[in-house]
Amino acid sequence: MSTIAVIARSKIQPIFLALLSITSIGMIVAGNSEALEVKLLLGDGTTGSKLESSDPTKTQLRRPKGAVLRADGSLFVNDGENHRVLRIAPDGKTVDLLIGTGSPGGSFSENPLECELNSLSPSGLALEKDGSLLVVDQQNHRVLRVIADGRSVERVIGTDRFGREIVNGQPSKTQLCYPLSVVVTPNGSLLINDFGNNRILRVNPDQSVECVIGTGSAGNALVVNDPSKTELNNPWGIAQRDDDSILVVDGDNCRVLRVASDLRSVGLVVGTGEQGSRLERDNPLATQLNKPSFVTVAPDQSVIVTDHRNHRILRVTADGSRVEQVAGTGKQGPIFDFENNGRDTQLSDPGRVLVDHDGSLIINDVSNYRVLRRHANGTIERVIGTNNPLDPQYNVLRSKENDVIYAQDNGVGGNPFPRELNKDPLALDPPATVQLKWPDTEVGNDGQLFIVDRGNNRVLLLSQH
């Protein structure tokens, strides 16, 4: 499985804490969601740091931020505010500490259990071909590698202190500033989102370090014949296409850029550089974005963009000639479109998108606390999570029969989240009735889907009966 992870920064709002993963996969979730069942895989639903190796469901998490699945079936979980990474065995029966001490710190050790981490980037995990795990240690300004057997740690890039110096041939002496993500390319090169320096770096297998795009300072200048002189402003998602060109979401410049494989030119994919919501289907370069966050590449090489503050998902054709709105209405809301097969369903702060081999999309509808699937024919269904609309008059969630199901509570940073009145909020009922808080997803085998339920401090496994 080839996975490209795109990470959100530590100082953002919780709504951004989902991650973009670009994954070449088979069927993610087959058939109707009602034919699926949910199992608690990790976490007891409470906040804490207790580790029960023999029973993952009794282990405590503290705001988990994402997960990646290795080919052997091991699941690595970013236990964010516990400053550690956990490994669940392929059979799901045991869990162990892979790296981190459980407390924030900056001490480096080749022993994974003595190596301190500090505020891992949300979903700041990526896997290399040999099974080694890359870890974005954000506030230590470095990227680490845990060797596949789990016995040792290497420094990939970063000096533990923020800065912007590039030392070609010596990535361990190259400075980063609050890196967000690392992407593994097919040839083994690593793309680093050096967020605080407003640039993207590439570490090649020969250890050479190149600046893909960015000057090291925030700005909006676009220099088409020199990506190193093109300015970025809070870059977010990054991805690589089959032609080795590199896609970069230039978040606060409200545009998506494409850097040629030889790093000698850069051009616009979608966006005008100005914040807005105008959609020009026959002209992606005249289409406006509002704080875009994530990008993924579909098998047909079309580009999927999470237009975050416009609460919609866009698709740009492979040749760049057209753009379409494939999910969301352009206005934030919780409404699920029962009457039109989901086509006019609203989104709220959408997160990353997974793309199935047939072109269907798995969408993390983060602030609606649900995961959706858009089929190739345009219909949308719930995969997991509630879809009851908010009643603005009474500030509650209601079913179609007008029964009060949820009251509004206040979550982290004042963001509201639903609290169910009539049953245990951690109960695992049919998927469409399971409560989530800020979900993120990872694809498993045989139609499985792993749900990192960040606000409920647990990881769920969704599979067919």
Short mmCIF file of C-alpha atoms in Angstrom, two decimals:
data_model
loop_
_atom_site.label_atom_id
_atom_site.label_comp_id
_atom_site.label_asym_id
_atom_site.label_seq_id
_atom_site.Cartn_x
_atom_site.Cartn_y
_atom_site.Cartn_z
CA MET A 1 0.00 0.00 0.00
CA SER A 2 1.34 3.40 -0.95
CA THR A 3 0.32 6.07 1.51
CA ILE A 4 0.91 9.77 1.40
CA ALA A 5 0.06 11.50 4.63
CA VAL A 6 -0.69 15.16 4.85
CA ILE A 7 -0.65 16.70 8.29
CA ALA A 8 -2.23 19.61 10.09
CA ARG A 9 -0.21 21.93 12.31
CA SER A 10 -0.30 21.85 16.11
CA LYS A 11 -1.65 25.35 16.59
CA ILE A 12 -4.73 24.91 14.45
CA GLN A 13 -8.29 24.34 15.56
CA PRO A 14 -9.41 20.79 16.29
CA ILE A 15 -11.47 20.77 13.10
CA PHE A 16 -8.24 20.57 11.10
CA LEU A 17 -6.84 17.58 12.96
CA ALA A 18 -7.91 15.05 10.39
CA LEU A 19 -5.23 14.14 7.79
CA LEU A 20 -5.13 13.60 4.20
CA SER A 21 -4.02 10.20 3.05
CA ILE A 22 -3.56 9.40 -0.61
CA THR A 23 -3.87 5.68 -0.93
CA SER A 24 -3.89 3.27 -3.83
CA ILE A 25 -6.38 0.67 -2.63
CA GLY A 26 -9.05 -1.72 -3.59
CA MET A 27 -12.61 -1.52 -2.31
CA ILE A 28 -12.77 0.38 0.97
CA VAL A 29 -16.30 -0.29 2.11
CA ALA A 30 -18.46 -2.47 -0.04
CA GLY A 31 -22.21 -2.35 -0.15
CA ASN A 32 -24.59 -0.64 2.22
CA SER A 33 -23.26 0.66 5.54
CA GLU A 34 -26.01 -1.21 7.36
CA ALA A 35 -24.19 -4.46 6.46
CA LEU A 36 -21.17 -3.34 8.46
CA GLU A 37 -20.34 -3.89 12.12
CA VAL A 38 -18.21 -1.85 14.51
CA LYS A 39 -15.67 -3.23 16.95
CA LEU A 40 -13.67 -1.40 19.61
CA LEU A 41 -10.00 -1.98 18.76
CA LEU A 42 -8.08 0.38 21.06
CA GLY A 43 -8.90 2.70 23.94
CA ASP A 44 -11.45 2.60 26.75
CA GLY A 45 -13.03 5.95 25.93
CA THR A 46 -11.35 7.79 28.81
CA THR A 47 -8.41 10.18 28.75
CA GLY A 48 -5.18 8.83 30.22
CA SER A 49 -1.90 7.07 29.58
CA LYS A 50 -2.40 3.59 31.02
CA LEU A 51 -1.01 0.88 28.74
CA GLU A 52 -2.53 -2.60 29.01
CA SER A 53 -0.41 -4.66 26.63
CA SER A 54 -2.63 -7.73 26.80
CA ASP A 55 -5.90 -5.84 26.32
CA PRO A 56 -5.88 -2.88 23.89
CA THR A 57 -9.47 -2.02 24.85
CA LYS A 58 -8.32 -1.20 28.39
CA THR A 59 -5.47 1.00 27.20
CA GLN A 60 -6.01 4.75 27.57
CA LEU A 61 -5.37 7.32 24.87
CA ARG A 62 -5.07 11.09 24.97
CA ARG A 63 -6.36 12.71 21.76
CA PRO A 64 -5.08 10.20 19.18
CA LYS A 65 -4.24 11.93 15.92
CA GLY A 66 -4.18 9.26 13.23
CA ALA A 67 -3.00 5.79 12.28
CA VAL A 68 -1.25 3.91 9.49
CA LEU A 69 -1.50 0.25 8.59
CA ARG A 70 1.54 -1.82 7.62
CA ALA A 71 1.38 -4.62 5.08
CA ASP A 72 1.79 -7.25 7.83
CA GLY A 73 -1.40 -6.00 9.51
CA SER A 74 0.26 -4.02 12.32
CA LEU A 75 -1.55 -0.77 13.06
CA PHE A 76 0.51 2.19 14.31
CA VAL A 77 -1.45 4.78 16.30
CA ASN A 78 -0.34 8.36 16.91
CA ASP A 79 -1.28 8.79 20.60
CA GLY A 80 -0.89 12.54 20.23
CA GLU A 81 -0.95 14.14 23.67
CA ASN A 82 0.72 11.12 25.28
CA HIS A 83 3.70 11.86 23.01
CA ARG A 84 4.03 8.26 21.90
CA VAL A 85 3.27 5.84 19.09
CA LEU A 86 1.54 2.55 19.86
CA ARG A 87 1.59 -0.64 17.78
CA ILE A 88 -1.40 -2.98 17.68
CA ALA A 89 -0.59 -6.56 16.67
CA PRO A 90 -2.16 -7.89 13.44
CA ASP A 91 -4.60 -10.05 15.44
CA GLY A 92 -5.69 -7.01 17.49
CA LYS A 93 -5.11 -8.81 20.78
CA THR A 94 -2.03 -6.96 22.05
CA VAL A 95 -0.65 -3.44 21.99
CA ASP A 96 2.86 -2.22 22.76
CA LEU A 97 4.79 1.03 22.94
CA LEU A 98 6.82 1.58 19.77
CA ILE A 99 8.44 4.97 20.43
CA GLY A 100 8.20 7.69 23.06
CA THR A 101 8.36 7.91 26.83
CA GLY A 102 4.83 9.15 27.45
CA SER A 103 6.04 12.62 28.45
CA PRO A 104 7.05 15.54 26.22
CA GLY A 105 10.74 16.12 25.71
CA GLY A 106 13.48 16.54 23.15
CA SER A 107 16.10 13.99 24.12
CA PHE A 108 17.14 11.78 21.20
CA SER A 109 18.04 8.13 21.71
CA GLU A 110 18.55 5.26 19.33
CA ASN A 111 16.46 3.23 21.78
CA PRO A 112 12.83 3.88 20.79
CA LEU A 113 11.59 3.58 24.38
CA GLU A 114 14.05 6.24 25.57
CA CYS A 115 13.57 8.62 22.64
CA GLU A 116 11.43 11.57 23.70
CA LEU A 117 8.80 13.09 21.43
CA ASN A 118 7.05 16.43 21.67
CA SER A 119 3.66 17.05 20.07
CA LEU A 120 3.59 14.67 17.15
CA SER A 121 2.05 16.23 14.10
CA PRO A 122 -1.55 15.08 13.59
CA SER A 123 -1.41 11.92 11.51
CA GLY A 124 2.35 12.52 11.40
CA LEU A 125 3.11 8.91 10.51
CA ALA A 126 4.17 7.36 7.19
CA LEU A 127 5.50 3.95 6.19
CA GLU A 128 8.45 3.14 3.95
CA LYS A 129 8.60 0.14 1.65
CA ASP A 130 10.66 -1.94 4.09
CA GLY A 131 8.10 -1.37 6.87
CA SER A 132 10.07 1.29 8.73
CA LEU A 133 7.91 3.98 10.32
CA LEU A 134 8.54 7.70 9.81
CA VAL A 135 7.47 9.97 12.69
CA VAL A 136 7.04 13.74 12.39
CA ASP A 137 8.20 15.03 15.80
CA GLN A 138 6.81 18.49 15.25
CA GLN A 139 7.93 20.59 18.19
CA ASN A 140 11.37 18.98 18.16
CA HIS A 141 11.65 20.13 14.52
CA ARG A 142 12.69 16.73 13.21
CA VAL A 143 11.57 13.60 11.40
CA LEU A 144 12.58 10.24 12.85
CA ARG A 145 12.66 6.70 11.48
CA VAL A 146 11.83 3.65 13.58
CA ILE A 147 13.48 0.69 11.86
CA ALA A 148 11.05 -2.02 10.77
CA ASP A 149 11.97 -4.42 13.59
CA GLY A 150 11.20 -1.67 16.12
CA ARG A 151 14.56 -1.91 17.85
CA SER A 152 16.25 1.33 16.85
CA VAL A 153 15.62 4.94 15.83
CA GLU A 154 17.38 7.07 13.22
CA ARG A 155 17.26 10.79 12.64
CA VAL A 156 16.01 11.43 9.09
CA ILE A 157 16.12 15.23 9.01
CA GLY A 158 16.21 18.06 11.53
CA THR A 159 18.55 19.21 14.28
CA ASP A 160 16.11 19.49 17.24
CA ARG A 161 16.24 23.29 16.96
CA PHE A 162 14.18 25.35 14.58
CA GLY A 163 15.94 27.13 11.75
CA ARG A 164 16.10 27.25 7.97
CA GLU A 165 19.64 26.21 7.01
CA ILE A 166 19.87 23.47 4.36
CA VAL A 167 22.99 21.32 4.43
CA ASN A 168 23.00 19.34 1.19
CA GLY A 169 24.11 15.76 1.72
CA GLN A 170 23.53 15.99 5.46
CA PRO A 171 19.80 16.00 6.22
CA SER A 172 20.50 15.47 9.94
CA LYS A 173 22.15 18.92 9.95
CA THR A 174 19.39 20.55 7.90
CA GLN A 175 17.07 22.66 10.01
CA LEU A 176 13.27 22.51 10.05
CA CYS A 177 10.60 24.65 11.69
CA TYR A 178 7.48 22.85 12.92
CA PRO A 179 7.29 20.24 10.14
CA LEU A 180 3.80 18.95 9.36
CA SER A 181 4.20 15.84 7.26
CA VAL A 182 6.40 13.46 5.38
CA VAL A 183 5.45 11.77 2.13
CA VAL A 184 7.18 8.66 0.80
CA THR A 185 7.52 8.66 -2.98
CA PRO A 186 7.79 5.53 -5.15
CA ASN A 187 11.56 5.91 -5.60
CA GLY A 188 12.14 6.25 -1.85
CA SER A 189 12.59 10.02 -1.74
CA LEU A 190 10.89 11.84 1.11
CA LEU A 191 8.87 15.03 0.75
CA ILE A 192 8.91 17.13 3.91
CA ASN A 193 6.35 19.84 4.62
CA ASP A 194 8.56 22.33 6.47
CA PHE A 195 5.53 24.30 7.53
CA GLY A 196 7.12 26.97 9.70
CA ASN A 197 9.58 27.79 6.93
CA ASN A 198 6.84 27.91 4.28
CA ARG A 199 8.65 25.47 2.02
CA ILE A 200 8.66 21.85 0.86
CA LEU A 201 11.94 19.91 0.99
CA ARG A 202 12.95 16.63 -0.65
CA VAL A 203 15.40 14.17 0.86
CA ASN A 204 16.68 11.81 -1.83
CA PRO A 205 18.00 8.26 -1.31
CA ASP A 206 21.57 9.59 -1.79
CA GLN A 207 20.92 11.93 1.19
CA SER A 208 20.91 15.07 -0.95
CA VAL A 209 18.44 17.72 0.22
CA GLU A 210 16.56 19.91 -2.26
CA CYS A 211 14.05 22.71 -1.88
CA VAL A 212 11.03 21.71 -3.96
CA ILE A 213 9.24 25.04 -3.54
CA GLY A 214 9.27 28.01 -1.21
CA THR A 215 11.68 30.76 -0.18
CA GLY A 216 11.65 30.21 3.57
CA SER A 217 9.39 33.22 4.14
CA ALA A 218 5.64 33.69 3.80
CA GLY A 219 4.36 35.42 0.68
CA ASN A 220 2.31 34.97 -2.47
CA ALA A 221 4.75 35.53 -5.34
CA LEU A 222 4.44 32.92 -8.12
CA VAL A 223 7.58 32.57 -10.23
CA VAL A 224 6.64 30.00 -12.86
CA ASN A 225 10.21 29.22 -13.96
CA ASP A 226 11.69 28.98 -10.46
CA PRO A 227 9.80 27.17 -7.68
CA SER A 228 12.54 28.09 -5.19
CA LYS A 229 11.56 31.75 -5.64
CA THR A 230 7.83 31.05 -5.40
CA GLU A 231 6.42 32.03 -2.03
CA LEU A 232 4.05 29.92 0.06
CA ASN A 233 1.85 30.91 2.98
CA ASN A 234 1.02 28.06 5.35
CA PRO A 235 1.41 25.05 3.03
CA TRP A 236 -0.79 22.09 3.91
CA GLY A 237 -1.34 18.99 1.82
CA ILE A 238 1.30 17.54 -0.48
CA ALA A 239 1.09 14.66 -2.95
CA GLN A 240 2.92 13.24 -5.93
CA ARG A 241 1.36 12.23 -9.26
CA ASP A 242 2.41 9.36 -11.50
CA ASP A 243 4.47 11.74 -13.66
CA ASP A 244 6.46 12.64 -10.50
CA SER A 245 5.11 16.19 -10.43
CA ILE A 246 4.40 17.41 -6.91
CA LEU A 247 1.13 18.95 -5.74
CA VAL A 248 1.20 21.51 -2.93
CA VAL A 249 -1.78 23.05 -1.14
CA ASP A 250 -0.80 26.68 -0.52
CA GLY A 251 -3.38 27.14 2.23
CA ASP A 252 -3.50 30.81 3.06
CA ASN A 253 -2.88 31.75 -0.58
CA CYS A 254 -6.02 29.76 -1.43
CA ARG A 255 -4.47 27.83 -4.31
CA VAL A 256 -3.07 24.44 -5.28
CA LEU A 257 0.27 24.39 -7.13
CA ARG A 258 2.01 21.77 -9.26
CA VAL A 259 5.81 21.60 -9.35
CA ALA A 260 7.35 19.81 -12.33
CA SER A 261 9.33 16.65 -11.62
CA ASP A 262 12.64 18.38 -12.46
CA LEU A 263 11.76 21.19 -9.99
CA ARG A 264 12.29 23.79 -12.70
CA SER A 265 8.76 25.10 -13.12
CA VAL A 266 5.57 25.60 -11.15
CA GLY A 267 1.99 26.32 -12.16
CA LEU A 268 -1.53 26.65 -10.80
CA VAL A 269 -3.84 23.64 -10.62
CA VAL A 270 -6.85 25.39 -9.08
CA GLY A 271 -7.46 28.67 -7.30
CA THR A 272 -6.97 32.34 -8.04
CA GLY A 273 -4.81 33.25 -5.06
CA GLU A 274 -7.71 35.17 -3.57
CA GLN A 275 -10.15 33.84 -1.00
CA GLY A 276 -13.65 33.18 -2.29
CA SER A 277 -16.24 30.59 -3.26
CA ARG A 278 -16.82 31.14 -6.99
CA LEU A 279 -16.90 27.89 -8.96
CA GLU A 280 -16.01 28.06 -12.66
CA ARG A 281 -16.43 24.51 -13.92
CA ASP A 282 -14.67 25.16 -17.24
CA ASN A 283 -11.82 27.13 -15.69
CA PRO A 284 -10.11 25.81 -12.53
CA LEU A 285 -7.79 28.82 -12.54
CA ALA A 286 -10.78 31.13 -12.15
CA THR A 287 -12.30 29.00 -9.38
CA GLN A 288 -11.84 30.42 -5.89
CA LEU A 289 -10.86 28.46 -2.79
CA ASN A 290 -11.13 29.27 0.90
CA LYS A 291 -8.37 27.84 3.08
CA PRO A 292 -7.86 24.58 1.15
CA SER A 293 -6.26 21.91 3.30
CA PHE A 294 -5.77 18.49 1.73
CA VAL A 295 -5.09 17.07 -1.71
CA THR A 296 -5.14 13.54 -3.08
CA VAL A 297 -4.62 11.97 -6.48
CA ALA A 298 -7.21 9.58 -7.90
CA PRO A 299 -6.18 6.56 -9.99
CA ASP A 300 -7.17 8.45 -13.15
CA GLN A 301 -4.79 11.25 -12.01
CA SER A 302 -7.58 13.71 -11.33
CA VAL A 303 -6.86 15.89 -8.32
CA ILE A 304 -9.16 15.85 -5.27
CA VAL A 305 -9.03 19.02 -3.16
CA THR A 306 -10.55 19.61 0.27
CA ASP A 307 -11.81 23.21 0.04
CA HIS A 308 -12.01 23.46 3.79
CA ARG A 309 -13.69 26.76 4.58
CA ASN A 310 -16.04 26.38 1.62
CA HIS A 311 -17.07 23.04 3.14
CA ARG A 312 -16.83 21.16 -0.13
CA ILE A 313 -14.71 18.67 -2.06
CA LEU A 314 -13.56 19.56 -5.56
CA ARG A 315 -12.19 17.39 -8.35
CA VAL A 316 -9.91 18.78 -11.09
CA THR A 317 -9.64 16.63 -14.20
CA ALA A 318 -6.29 15.06 -15.01
CA ASP A 319 -5.69 17.48 -17.89
CA GLY A 320 -6.57 20.45 -15.67
CA SER A 321 -9.35 21.69 -17.96
CA ARG A 322 -12.38 21.29 -15.66
CA VAL A 323 -13.31 21.33 -12.01
CA GLU A 324 -16.44 19.93 -10.36
CA GLN A 325 -17.91 20.05 -6.88
CA VAL A 326 -18.23 16.39 -5.90
CA ALA A 327 -19.37 16.75 -2.28
CA GLY A 328 -20.78 19.53 -0.14
CA THR A 329 -22.97 22.45 -1.09
CA GLY A 330 -20.50 25.27 -0.47
CA LYS A 331 -22.25 26.17 2.78
CA GLN A 332 -21.45 24.72 6.19
CA GLY A 333 -24.16 22.57 7.70
CA PRO A 334 -25.13 19.17 9.13
CA ILE A 335 -27.99 18.28 6.78
CA PHE A 336 -27.88 14.86 5.15
CA ASP A 337 -29.88 14.80 1.92
CA PHE A 338 -32.24 11.86 2.42
CA GLU A 339 -34.46 12.77 -0.51
CA ASN A 340 -31.83 12.98 -3.27
CA ASN A 341 -29.53 10.05 -2.48
CA GLY A 342 -27.22 12.29 -0.51
CA ARG A 343 -26.22 14.46 -3.46
CA ASP A 344 -26.99 17.74 -1.65
CA THR A 345 -25.54 16.69 1.69
CA GLN A 346 -23.79 19.48 3.57
CA LEU A 347 -20.30 19.19 5.02
CA SER A 348 -18.72 20.88 8.02
CA ASP A 349 -14.95 21.37 8.05
CA PRO A 350 -14.21 18.36 5.84
CA GLY A 351 -10.90 16.60 6.41
CA ARG A 352 -8.90 14.21 4.31
CA VAL A 353 -10.32 12.09 1.52
CA LEU A 354 -9.52 8.50 0.60
CA VAL A 355 -10.01 7.43 -3.02
CA ASP A 356 -11.22 3.95 -3.98
CA HIS A 357 -10.00 2.25 -7.17
CA ASP A 358 -13.37 2.84 -8.83
CA GLY A 359 -13.27 6.56 -8.07
CA SER A 360 -15.59 6.56 -5.05
CA LEU A 361 -14.50 8.77 -2.18
CA ILE A 362 -14.36 8.26 1.58
CA ILE A 363 -14.82 11.70 3.17
CA ASN A 364 -14.05 12.63 6.77
CA ASP A 365 -16.87 15.08 7.56
CA VAL A 366 -15.00 16.10 10.68
CA SER A 367 -17.21 18.64 12.44
CA ASN A 368 -20.36 16.69 11.54
CA TYR A 369 -18.75 13.74 13.35
CA ARG A 370 -19.32 11.26 10.55
CA VAL A 371 -17.62 9.53 7.64
CA LEU A 372 -19.31 9.58 4.24
CA ARG A 373 -18.83 7.73 0.99
CA ARG A 374 -19.43 9.28 -2.42
CA HIS A 375 -20.03 6.70 -5.14
CA ALA A 376 -18.94 7.14 -8.74
CA ASN A 377 -22.56 7.90 -9.74
CA GLY A 378 -22.67 10.88 -7.36
CA THR A 379 -24.74 9.34 -4.59
CA ILE A 380 -23.53 9.75 -1.01
CA GLU A 381 -24.09 7.43 1.94
CA ARG A 382 -23.10 7.42 5.58
CA VAL A 383 -20.34 4.96 6.45
CA ILE A 384 -20.34 5.66 10.17
CA GLY A 385 -21.55 8.43 12.45
CA THR A 386 -24.80 10.30 12.94
CA ASN A 387 -26.48 12.43 10.32
CA ASN A 388 -29.28 14.10 12.26
CA PRO A 389 -29.70 17.80 11.44
CA LEU A 390 -29.17 20.54 14.00
CA ASP A 391 -32.28 22.32 15.17
CA PRO A 392 -31.08 25.93 15.48
CA GLN A 393 -34.14 26.99 17.48
CA TYR A 394 -33.59 24.52 20.29
CA ASN A 395 -29.87 23.91 19.71
CA VAL A 396 -30.37 20.16 19.60
CA LEU A 397 -30.14 17.40 17.06
CA ARG A 398 -33.43 15.89 15.95
CA SER A 399 -34.42 12.83 14.00
CA LYS A 400 -36.88 12.94 11.11
CA GLU A 401 -39.59 12.01 13.61
CA ASN A 402 -38.59 15.17 15.56
CA ASP A 403 -37.37 13.18 18.56
CA VAL A 404 -34.63 14.94 20.51
CA ILE A 405 -31.53 12.81 20.20
CA TYR A 406 -28.61 15.10 21.04
CA ALA A 407 -28.04 18.21 23.11
CA GLN A 408 -25.23 20.61 22.36
CA ASP A 409 -22.13 20.46 24.54
CA ASN A 410 -18.95 22.51 24.37
CA GLY A 411 -15.74 20.81 23.39
CA VAL A 412 -12.11 21.86 23.18
CA GLY A 413 -11.65 25.51 22.29
CA GLY A 414 -15.38 26.17 22.49
CA ASN A 415 -16.19 24.03 19.45
CA PRO A 416 -19.60 22.38 19.99
CA PHE A 417 -19.99 18.65 19.77
CA PRO A 418 -23.09 16.49 20.23
CA ARG A 419 -23.74 14.71 23.52
CA GLU A 420 -26.32 11.97 23.26
CA LEU A 421 -29.11 12.04 25.82
CA ASN A 422 -30.66 8.61 25.66
CA LYS A 423 -27.75 6.14 25.64
CA ASP A 424 -24.07 5.63 26.39
CA PRO A 425 -22.19 7.85 23.91
CA LEU A 426 -19.45 5.22 23.62
CA ALA A 427 -21.87 2.45 22.68
CA LEU A 428 -21.21 0.64 19.40
CA ASP A 429 -24.58 0.37 17.72
CA PRO A 430 -25.10 0.01 13.94
CA PRO A 431 -22.53 2.28 12.24
CA ALA A 432 -24.99 5.02 11.32
CA THR A 433 -25.83 5.59 15.01
CA VAL A 434 -22.31 5.51 16.47
CA GLN A 435 -21.19 8.85 17.90
CA LEU A 436 -17.83 10.15 16.72
CA LYS A 437 -15.82 13.25 17.59
CA TRP A 438 -13.43 14.54 14.91
CA PRO A 439 -12.93 11.27 12.99
CA ASP A 440 -10.01 10.28 10.79
CA THR A 441 -9.73 7.05 8.81
CA GLU A 442 -7.23 4.48 7.61
CA VAL A 443 -7.95 1.72 5.13
CA GLY A 444 -7.58 -1.93 6.09
CA ASN A 445 -7.86 -5.17 4.18
CA ASP A 446 -10.97 -6.96 2.89
CA GLY A 447 -13.21 -3.91 3.16
CA GLN A 448 -12.05 -2.90 6.63
CA LEU A 449 -11.89 0.71 7.74
CA PHE A 450 -10.11 1.93 10.87
CA ILE A 451 -11.72 4.97 12.52
CA VAL A 452 -9.53 7.10 14.78
CA ASP A 453 -12.19 8.67 17.02
CA ARG A 454 -10.02 11.44 18.38
CA GLY A 455 -12.46 13.12 20.74
CA ASN A 456 -13.57 9.81 22.25
CA ASN A 457 -10.00 8.52 22.75
CA ARG A 458 -10.51 5.27 20.88
CA VAL A 459 -9.87 3.46 17.61
CA LEU A 460 -12.72 1.55 15.97
CA LEU A 461 -12.65 -1.19 13.35
CA LEU A 462 -15.43 -1.15 10.78
CA SER A 463 -15.86 -4.38 8.82
CA GLN A 464 -18.49 -6.42 7.06
CA HIS A 465 -20.60 -8.96 8.91
#
